[in-house]
PDB file of C-alpha atoms in Angstrom:
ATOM      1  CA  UNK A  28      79.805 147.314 126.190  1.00 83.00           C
ATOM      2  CA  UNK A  29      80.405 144.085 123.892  1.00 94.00           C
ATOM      3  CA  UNK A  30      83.311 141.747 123.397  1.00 96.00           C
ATOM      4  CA  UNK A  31      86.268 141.554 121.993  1.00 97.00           C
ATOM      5  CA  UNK A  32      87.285 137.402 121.289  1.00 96.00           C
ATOM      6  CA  UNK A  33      89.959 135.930 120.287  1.00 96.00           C
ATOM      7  CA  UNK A  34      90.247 133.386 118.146  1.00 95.00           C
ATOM      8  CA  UNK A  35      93.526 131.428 117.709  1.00 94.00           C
ATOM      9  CA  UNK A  36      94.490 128.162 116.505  1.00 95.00           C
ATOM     10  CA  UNK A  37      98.236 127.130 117.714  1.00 97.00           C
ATOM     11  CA  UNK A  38     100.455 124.060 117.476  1.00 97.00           C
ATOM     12  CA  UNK A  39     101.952 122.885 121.326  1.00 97.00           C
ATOM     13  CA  UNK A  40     104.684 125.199 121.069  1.00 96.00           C
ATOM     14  CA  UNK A  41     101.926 127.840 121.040  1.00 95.00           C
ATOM     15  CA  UNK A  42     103.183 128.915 116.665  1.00 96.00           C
ATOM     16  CA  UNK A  43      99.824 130.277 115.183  1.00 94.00           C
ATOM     17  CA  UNK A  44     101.499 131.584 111.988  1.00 93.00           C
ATOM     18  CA  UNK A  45      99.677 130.150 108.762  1.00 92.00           C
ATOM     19  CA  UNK A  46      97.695 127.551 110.067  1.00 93.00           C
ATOM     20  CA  UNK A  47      95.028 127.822 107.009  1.00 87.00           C
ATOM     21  CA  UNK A  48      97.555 127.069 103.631  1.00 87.00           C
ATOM     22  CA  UNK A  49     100.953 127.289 102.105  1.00 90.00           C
ATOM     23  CA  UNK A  50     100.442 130.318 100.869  1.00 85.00           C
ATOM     24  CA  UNK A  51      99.054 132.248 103.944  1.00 85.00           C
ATOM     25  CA  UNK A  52     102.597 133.811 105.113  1.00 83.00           C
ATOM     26  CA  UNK A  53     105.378 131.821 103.731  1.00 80.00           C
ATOM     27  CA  UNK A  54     108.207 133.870 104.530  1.00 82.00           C
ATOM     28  CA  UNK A  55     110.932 131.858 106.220  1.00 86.00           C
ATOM     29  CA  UNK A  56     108.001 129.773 107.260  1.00 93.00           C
ATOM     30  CA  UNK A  57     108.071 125.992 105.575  1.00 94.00           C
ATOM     31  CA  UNK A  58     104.928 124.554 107.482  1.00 96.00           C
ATOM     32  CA  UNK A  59     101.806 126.958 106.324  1.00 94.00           C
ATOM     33  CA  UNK A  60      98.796 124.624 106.528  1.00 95.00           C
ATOM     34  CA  UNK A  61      99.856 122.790 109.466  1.00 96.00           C
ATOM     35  CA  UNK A  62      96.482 122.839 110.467  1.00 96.00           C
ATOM     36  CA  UNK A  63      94.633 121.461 108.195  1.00 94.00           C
ATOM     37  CA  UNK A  64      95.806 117.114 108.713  1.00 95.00           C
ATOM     38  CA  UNK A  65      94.579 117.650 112.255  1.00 95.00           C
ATOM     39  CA  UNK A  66      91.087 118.875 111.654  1.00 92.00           C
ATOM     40  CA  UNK A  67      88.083 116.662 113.032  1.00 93.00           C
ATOM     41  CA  UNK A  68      83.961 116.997 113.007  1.00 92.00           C
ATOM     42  CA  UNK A  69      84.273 117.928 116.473  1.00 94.00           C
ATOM     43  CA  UNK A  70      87.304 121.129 115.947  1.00 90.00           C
ATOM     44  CA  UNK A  71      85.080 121.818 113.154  1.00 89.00           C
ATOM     45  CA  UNK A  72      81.965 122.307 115.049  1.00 91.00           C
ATOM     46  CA  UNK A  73      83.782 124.345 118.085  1.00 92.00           C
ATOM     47  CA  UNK A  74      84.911 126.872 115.711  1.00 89.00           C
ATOM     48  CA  UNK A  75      81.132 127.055 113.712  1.00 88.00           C
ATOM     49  CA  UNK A  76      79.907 127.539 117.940  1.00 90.00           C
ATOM     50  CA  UNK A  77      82.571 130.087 118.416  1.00 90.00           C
ATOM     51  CA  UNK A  78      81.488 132.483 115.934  1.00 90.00           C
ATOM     52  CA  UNK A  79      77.586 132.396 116.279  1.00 90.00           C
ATOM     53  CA  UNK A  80      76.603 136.065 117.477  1.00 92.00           C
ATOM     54  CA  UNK A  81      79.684 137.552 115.806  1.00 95.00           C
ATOM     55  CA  UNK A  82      78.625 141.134 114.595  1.00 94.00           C
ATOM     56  CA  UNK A  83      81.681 142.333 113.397  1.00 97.00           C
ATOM     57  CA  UNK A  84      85.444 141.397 112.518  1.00 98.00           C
ATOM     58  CA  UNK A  85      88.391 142.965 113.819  1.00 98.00           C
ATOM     59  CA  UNK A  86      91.868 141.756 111.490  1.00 96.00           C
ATOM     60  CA  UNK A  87      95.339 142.531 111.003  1.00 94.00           C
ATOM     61  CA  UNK A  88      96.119 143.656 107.352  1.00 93.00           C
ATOM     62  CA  UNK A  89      97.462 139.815 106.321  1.00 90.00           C
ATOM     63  CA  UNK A  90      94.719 138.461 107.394  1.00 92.00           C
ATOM     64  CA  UNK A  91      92.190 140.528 106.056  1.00 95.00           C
ATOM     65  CA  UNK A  92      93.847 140.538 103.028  1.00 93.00           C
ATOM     66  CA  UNK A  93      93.687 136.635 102.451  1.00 91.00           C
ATOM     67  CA  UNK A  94      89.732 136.641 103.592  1.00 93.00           C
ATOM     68  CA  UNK A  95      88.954 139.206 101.237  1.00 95.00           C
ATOM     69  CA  UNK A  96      90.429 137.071  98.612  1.00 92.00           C
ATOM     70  CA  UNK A  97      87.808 134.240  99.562  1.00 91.00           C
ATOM     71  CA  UNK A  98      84.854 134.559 101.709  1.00 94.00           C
ATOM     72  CA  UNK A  99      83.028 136.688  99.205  1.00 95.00           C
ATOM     73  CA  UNK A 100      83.350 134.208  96.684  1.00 93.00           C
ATOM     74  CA  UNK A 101      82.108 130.833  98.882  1.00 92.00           C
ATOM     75  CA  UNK A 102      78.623 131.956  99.120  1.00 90.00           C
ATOM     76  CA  UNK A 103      76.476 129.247  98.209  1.00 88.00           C
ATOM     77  CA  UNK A 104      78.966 126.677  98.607  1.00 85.00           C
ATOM     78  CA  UNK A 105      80.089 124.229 101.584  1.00 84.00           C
ATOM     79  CA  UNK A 106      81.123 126.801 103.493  1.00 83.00           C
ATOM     80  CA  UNK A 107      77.582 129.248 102.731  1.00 91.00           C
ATOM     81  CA  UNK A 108      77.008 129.563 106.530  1.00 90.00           C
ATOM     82  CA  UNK A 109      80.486 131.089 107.596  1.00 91.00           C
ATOM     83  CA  UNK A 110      80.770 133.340 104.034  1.00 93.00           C
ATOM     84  CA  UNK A 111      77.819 134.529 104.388  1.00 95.00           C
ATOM     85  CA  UNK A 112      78.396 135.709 108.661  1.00 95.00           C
ATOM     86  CA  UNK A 113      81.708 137.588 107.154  1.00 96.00           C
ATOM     87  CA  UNK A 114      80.493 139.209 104.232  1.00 96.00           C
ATOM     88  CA  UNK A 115      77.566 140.709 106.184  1.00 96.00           C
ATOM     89  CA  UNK A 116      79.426 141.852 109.324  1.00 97.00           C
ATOM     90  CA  UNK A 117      81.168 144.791 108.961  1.00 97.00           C
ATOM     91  CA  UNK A 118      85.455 144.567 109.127  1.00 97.00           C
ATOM     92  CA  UNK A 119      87.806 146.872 111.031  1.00 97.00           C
ATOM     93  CA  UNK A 120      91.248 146.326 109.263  1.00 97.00           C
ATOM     94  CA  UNK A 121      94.137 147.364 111.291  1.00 95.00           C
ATOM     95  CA  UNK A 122      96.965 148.526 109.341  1.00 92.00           C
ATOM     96  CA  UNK A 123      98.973 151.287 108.843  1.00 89.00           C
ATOM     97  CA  UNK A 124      99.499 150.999 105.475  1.00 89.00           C
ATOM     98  CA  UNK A 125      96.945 151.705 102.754  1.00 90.00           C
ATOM     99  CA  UNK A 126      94.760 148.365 102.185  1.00 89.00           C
ATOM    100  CA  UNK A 127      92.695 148.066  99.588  1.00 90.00           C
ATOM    101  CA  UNK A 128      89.296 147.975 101.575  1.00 95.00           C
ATOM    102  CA  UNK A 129      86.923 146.675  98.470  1.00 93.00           C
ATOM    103  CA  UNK A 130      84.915 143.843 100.859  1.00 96.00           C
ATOM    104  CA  UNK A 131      81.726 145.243 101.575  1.00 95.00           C
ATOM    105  CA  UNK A 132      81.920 146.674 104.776  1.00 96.00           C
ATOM    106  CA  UNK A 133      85.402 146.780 105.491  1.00 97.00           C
ATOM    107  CA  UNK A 134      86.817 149.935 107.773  1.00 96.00           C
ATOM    108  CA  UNK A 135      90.454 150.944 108.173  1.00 96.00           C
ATOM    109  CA  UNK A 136      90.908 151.871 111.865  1.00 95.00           C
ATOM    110  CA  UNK A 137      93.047 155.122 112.665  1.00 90.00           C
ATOM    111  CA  UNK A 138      96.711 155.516 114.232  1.00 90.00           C
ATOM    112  CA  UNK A 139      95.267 155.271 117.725  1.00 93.00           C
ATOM    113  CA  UNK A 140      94.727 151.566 117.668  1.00 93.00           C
ATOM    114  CA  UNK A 141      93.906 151.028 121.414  1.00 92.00           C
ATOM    115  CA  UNK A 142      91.194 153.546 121.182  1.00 94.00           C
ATOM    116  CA  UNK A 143      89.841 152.770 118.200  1.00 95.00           C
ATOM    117  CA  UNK A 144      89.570 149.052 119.337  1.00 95.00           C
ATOM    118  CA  UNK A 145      87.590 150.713 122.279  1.00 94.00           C
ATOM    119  CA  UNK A 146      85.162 152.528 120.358  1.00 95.00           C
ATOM    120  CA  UNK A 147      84.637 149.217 118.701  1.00 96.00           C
ATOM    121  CA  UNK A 148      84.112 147.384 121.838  1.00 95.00           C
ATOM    122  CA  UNK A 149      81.146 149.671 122.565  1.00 95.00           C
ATOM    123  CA  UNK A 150      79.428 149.495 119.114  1.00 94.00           C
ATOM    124  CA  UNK A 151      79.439 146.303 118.876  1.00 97.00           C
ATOM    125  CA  UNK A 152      78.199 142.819 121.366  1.00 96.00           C
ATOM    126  CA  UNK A 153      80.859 140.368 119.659  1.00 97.00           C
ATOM    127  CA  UNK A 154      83.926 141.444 118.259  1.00 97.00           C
ATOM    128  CA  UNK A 155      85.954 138.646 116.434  1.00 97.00           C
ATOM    129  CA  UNK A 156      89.525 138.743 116.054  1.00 97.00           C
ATOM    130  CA  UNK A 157      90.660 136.212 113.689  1.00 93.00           C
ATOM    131  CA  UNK A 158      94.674 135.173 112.899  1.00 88.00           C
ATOM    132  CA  UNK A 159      95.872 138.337 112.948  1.00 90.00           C
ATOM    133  CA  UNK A 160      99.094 137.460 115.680  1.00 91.00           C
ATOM    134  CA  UNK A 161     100.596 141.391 114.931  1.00 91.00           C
ATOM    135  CA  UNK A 162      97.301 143.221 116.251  1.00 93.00           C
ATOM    136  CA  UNK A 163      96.760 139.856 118.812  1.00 93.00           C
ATOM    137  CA  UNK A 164      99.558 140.941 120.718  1.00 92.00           C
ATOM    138  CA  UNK A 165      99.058 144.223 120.522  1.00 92.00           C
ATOM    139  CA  UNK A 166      95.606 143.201 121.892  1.00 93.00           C
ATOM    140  CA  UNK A 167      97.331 140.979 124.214  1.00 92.00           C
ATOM    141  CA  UNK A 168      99.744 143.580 125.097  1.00 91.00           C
ATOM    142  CA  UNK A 169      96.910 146.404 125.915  1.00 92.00           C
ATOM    143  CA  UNK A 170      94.756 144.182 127.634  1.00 93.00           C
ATOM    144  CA  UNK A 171      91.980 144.850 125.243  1.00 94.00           C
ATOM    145  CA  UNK A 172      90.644 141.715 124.734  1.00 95.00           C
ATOM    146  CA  UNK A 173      87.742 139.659 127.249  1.00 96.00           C
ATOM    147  CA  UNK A 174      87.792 136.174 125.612  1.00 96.00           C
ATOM    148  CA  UNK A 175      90.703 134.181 124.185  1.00 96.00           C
ATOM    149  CA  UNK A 176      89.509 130.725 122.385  1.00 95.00           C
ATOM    150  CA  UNK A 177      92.496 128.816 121.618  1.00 96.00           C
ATOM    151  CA  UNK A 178      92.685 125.345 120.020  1.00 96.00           C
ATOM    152  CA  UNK A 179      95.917 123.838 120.687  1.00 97.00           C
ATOM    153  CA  UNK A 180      96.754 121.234 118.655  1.00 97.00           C
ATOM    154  CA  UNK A 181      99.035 117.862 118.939  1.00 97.00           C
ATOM    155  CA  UNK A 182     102.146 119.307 116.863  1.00 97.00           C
ATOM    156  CA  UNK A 183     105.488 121.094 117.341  1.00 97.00           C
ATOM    157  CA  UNK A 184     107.179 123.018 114.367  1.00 97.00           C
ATOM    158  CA  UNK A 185     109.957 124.521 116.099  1.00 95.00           C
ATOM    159  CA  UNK A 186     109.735 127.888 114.002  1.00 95.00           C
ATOM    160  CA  UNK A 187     106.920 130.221 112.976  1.00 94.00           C
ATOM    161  CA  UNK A 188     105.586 133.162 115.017  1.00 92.00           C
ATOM    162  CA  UNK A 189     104.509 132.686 117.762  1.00 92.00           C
ATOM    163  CA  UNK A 190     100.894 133.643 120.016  1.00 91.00           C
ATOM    164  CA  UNK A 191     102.771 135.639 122.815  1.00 88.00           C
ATOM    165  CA  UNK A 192     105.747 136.824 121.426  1.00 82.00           C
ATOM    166  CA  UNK A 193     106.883 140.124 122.207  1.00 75.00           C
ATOM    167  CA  UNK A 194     103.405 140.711 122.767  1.00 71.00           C
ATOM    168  CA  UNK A 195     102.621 139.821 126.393  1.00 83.00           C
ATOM    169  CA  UNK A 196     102.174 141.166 129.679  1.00 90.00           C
ATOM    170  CA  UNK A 197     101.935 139.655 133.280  1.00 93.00           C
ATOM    171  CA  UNK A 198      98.163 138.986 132.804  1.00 94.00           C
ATOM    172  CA  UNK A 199      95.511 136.709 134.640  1.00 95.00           C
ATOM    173  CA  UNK A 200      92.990 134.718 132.549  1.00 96.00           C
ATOM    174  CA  UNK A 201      90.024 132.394 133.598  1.00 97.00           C
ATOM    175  CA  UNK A 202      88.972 129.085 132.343  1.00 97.00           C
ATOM    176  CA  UNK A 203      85.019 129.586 131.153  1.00 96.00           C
ATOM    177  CA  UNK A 204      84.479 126.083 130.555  1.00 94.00           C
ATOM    178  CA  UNK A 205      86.468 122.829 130.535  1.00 96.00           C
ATOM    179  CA  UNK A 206      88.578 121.893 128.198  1.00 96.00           C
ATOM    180  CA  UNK A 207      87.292 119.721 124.640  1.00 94.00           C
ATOM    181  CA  UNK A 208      89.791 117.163 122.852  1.00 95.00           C
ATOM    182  CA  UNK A 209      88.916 116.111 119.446  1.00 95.00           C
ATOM    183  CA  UNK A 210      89.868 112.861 118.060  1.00 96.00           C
ATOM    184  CA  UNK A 211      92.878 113.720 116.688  1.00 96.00           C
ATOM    185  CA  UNK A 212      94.062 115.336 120.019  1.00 95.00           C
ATOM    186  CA  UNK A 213      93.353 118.852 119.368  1.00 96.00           C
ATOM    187  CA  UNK A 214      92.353 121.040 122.738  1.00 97.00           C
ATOM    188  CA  UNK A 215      90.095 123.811 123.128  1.00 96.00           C
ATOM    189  CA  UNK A 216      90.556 126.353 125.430  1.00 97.00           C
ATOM    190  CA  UNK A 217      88.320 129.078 126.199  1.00 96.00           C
ATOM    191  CA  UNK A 218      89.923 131.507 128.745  1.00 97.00           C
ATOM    192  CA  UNK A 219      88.206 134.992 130.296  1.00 97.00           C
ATOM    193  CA  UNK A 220      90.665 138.130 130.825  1.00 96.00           C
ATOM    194  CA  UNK A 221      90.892 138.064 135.132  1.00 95.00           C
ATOM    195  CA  UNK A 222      91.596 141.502 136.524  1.00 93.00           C
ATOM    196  CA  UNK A 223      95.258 141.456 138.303  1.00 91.00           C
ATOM    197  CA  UNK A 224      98.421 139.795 137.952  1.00 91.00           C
ATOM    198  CA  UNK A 225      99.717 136.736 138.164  1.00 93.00           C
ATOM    199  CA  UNK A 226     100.790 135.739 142.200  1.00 93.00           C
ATOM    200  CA  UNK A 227     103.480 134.150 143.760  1.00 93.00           C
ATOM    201  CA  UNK A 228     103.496 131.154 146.356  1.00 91.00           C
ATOM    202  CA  UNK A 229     105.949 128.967 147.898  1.00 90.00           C
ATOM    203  CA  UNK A 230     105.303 125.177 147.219  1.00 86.00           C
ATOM    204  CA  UNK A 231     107.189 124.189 150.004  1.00 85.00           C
ATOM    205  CA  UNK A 232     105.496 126.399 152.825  1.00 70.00           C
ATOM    206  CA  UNK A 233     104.469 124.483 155.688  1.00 67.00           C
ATOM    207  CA  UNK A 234     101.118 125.344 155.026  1.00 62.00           C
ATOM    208  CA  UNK A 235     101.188 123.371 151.561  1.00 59.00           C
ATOM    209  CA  UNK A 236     102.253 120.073 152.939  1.00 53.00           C
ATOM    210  CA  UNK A 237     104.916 119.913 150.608  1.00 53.00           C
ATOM    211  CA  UNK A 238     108.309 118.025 151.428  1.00 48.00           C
ATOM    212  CA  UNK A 239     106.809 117.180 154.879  1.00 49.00           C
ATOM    213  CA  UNK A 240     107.527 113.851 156.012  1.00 50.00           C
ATOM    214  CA  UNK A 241     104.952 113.628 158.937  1.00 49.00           C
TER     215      UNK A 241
END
């Protein structure tokens, strides 16, 4: 069985809606390419790590819809590595309307998203969801999903969708390596899907040492 990964860039309030341009998802959203002031050699190389082994993609229909607009064109140019990965993998679009599925390789998954998602896990070793934040939380939601990269970056917009909304569950996750700043104070975050729920405690049980006075 592969992996499915996450891969999610968010501002501190945790909005991951059009990080990449204006003109990613505009509606009622004035900040699309929010991202792209913050970005640094070292965010830049994290993200180039985070998709070596990738052997297919797994996108909402938005996003799939604005990378087959441009990754088959940028072979051969600076970004020749990356274009290259994506146009050769193939793409699982999840949608339920009727995209228009012309990138080489590109698969429209059926009604029964969780299972399909499954299936996919087992074909596959690394499964990259990109963007996406509908099917994320679906994802999220399901608990299909075994790694969750998330850069988190030094900036609060107020507005925008947002990472977990409406899509989350009471859900443990695992750090798999310590956290990275850049220079311009973006965080990465690589987290593992734990098995159980989150627990409880008391900070103030004897046993903690907490308000004691002795």
């Amino acid at each position: 069985m592969g992996l499915i990964h996450i891969e999610l860039f968010a501002t501190l309030d945790l909005v991951g809606q059009a990080p990449g341009g204006p003109d990613e998802d505009p509606e009622g959203f004035p900040f699309g390419g929010w991202q792209a002031p913050l970005l640094d050699e070292v965010a830049g190389a994290q993200v180039a790590a985070a998709y070596e082994g990738t052997d297919a993609l797994l996108l909402g229909r938005r996003t799939y819809d604005i990378f087959a607009a441009y990754w088959p064109y940028q072979e051969g140019g600076e970004d020749d590595e990356i274009a290259t990965l994506f146009n050769r993998v193939p793409k699982y679009v999840a949608s339920r309307g009727r995209p228009d599925l012309s990138w080489a390789g590109s698969t429209q998954l059926g009604p029964d998203l969780a299972g399909a998602v499954r299936e996919i896990r087992d074909r596959h070793e690394h499964v990259k969801v990109v963007g996406s934040l509908d099917l994320v939380q679906t994802l999220l939601r399901e608990k299909i999903f075994d790694r969750l990269d998330l850069w988190v970056h030094p900036v609060v917009l107020g507005v925008g969708k947002k990472v977990f909304d409406g899509g989350a569950v009471p859900t443990n996750v695992t750090l798999l390596e310590p956290p990275v700043a850049g220079p311009k104070g973006t965080v990465y975050l690589r987290y593992g899907l734990a098995e159980g729920t989150p627990r409880t405690g008391d900070m103030t049980a004897p046993d903690r040492g907490v308000g004691r006075d002795d």
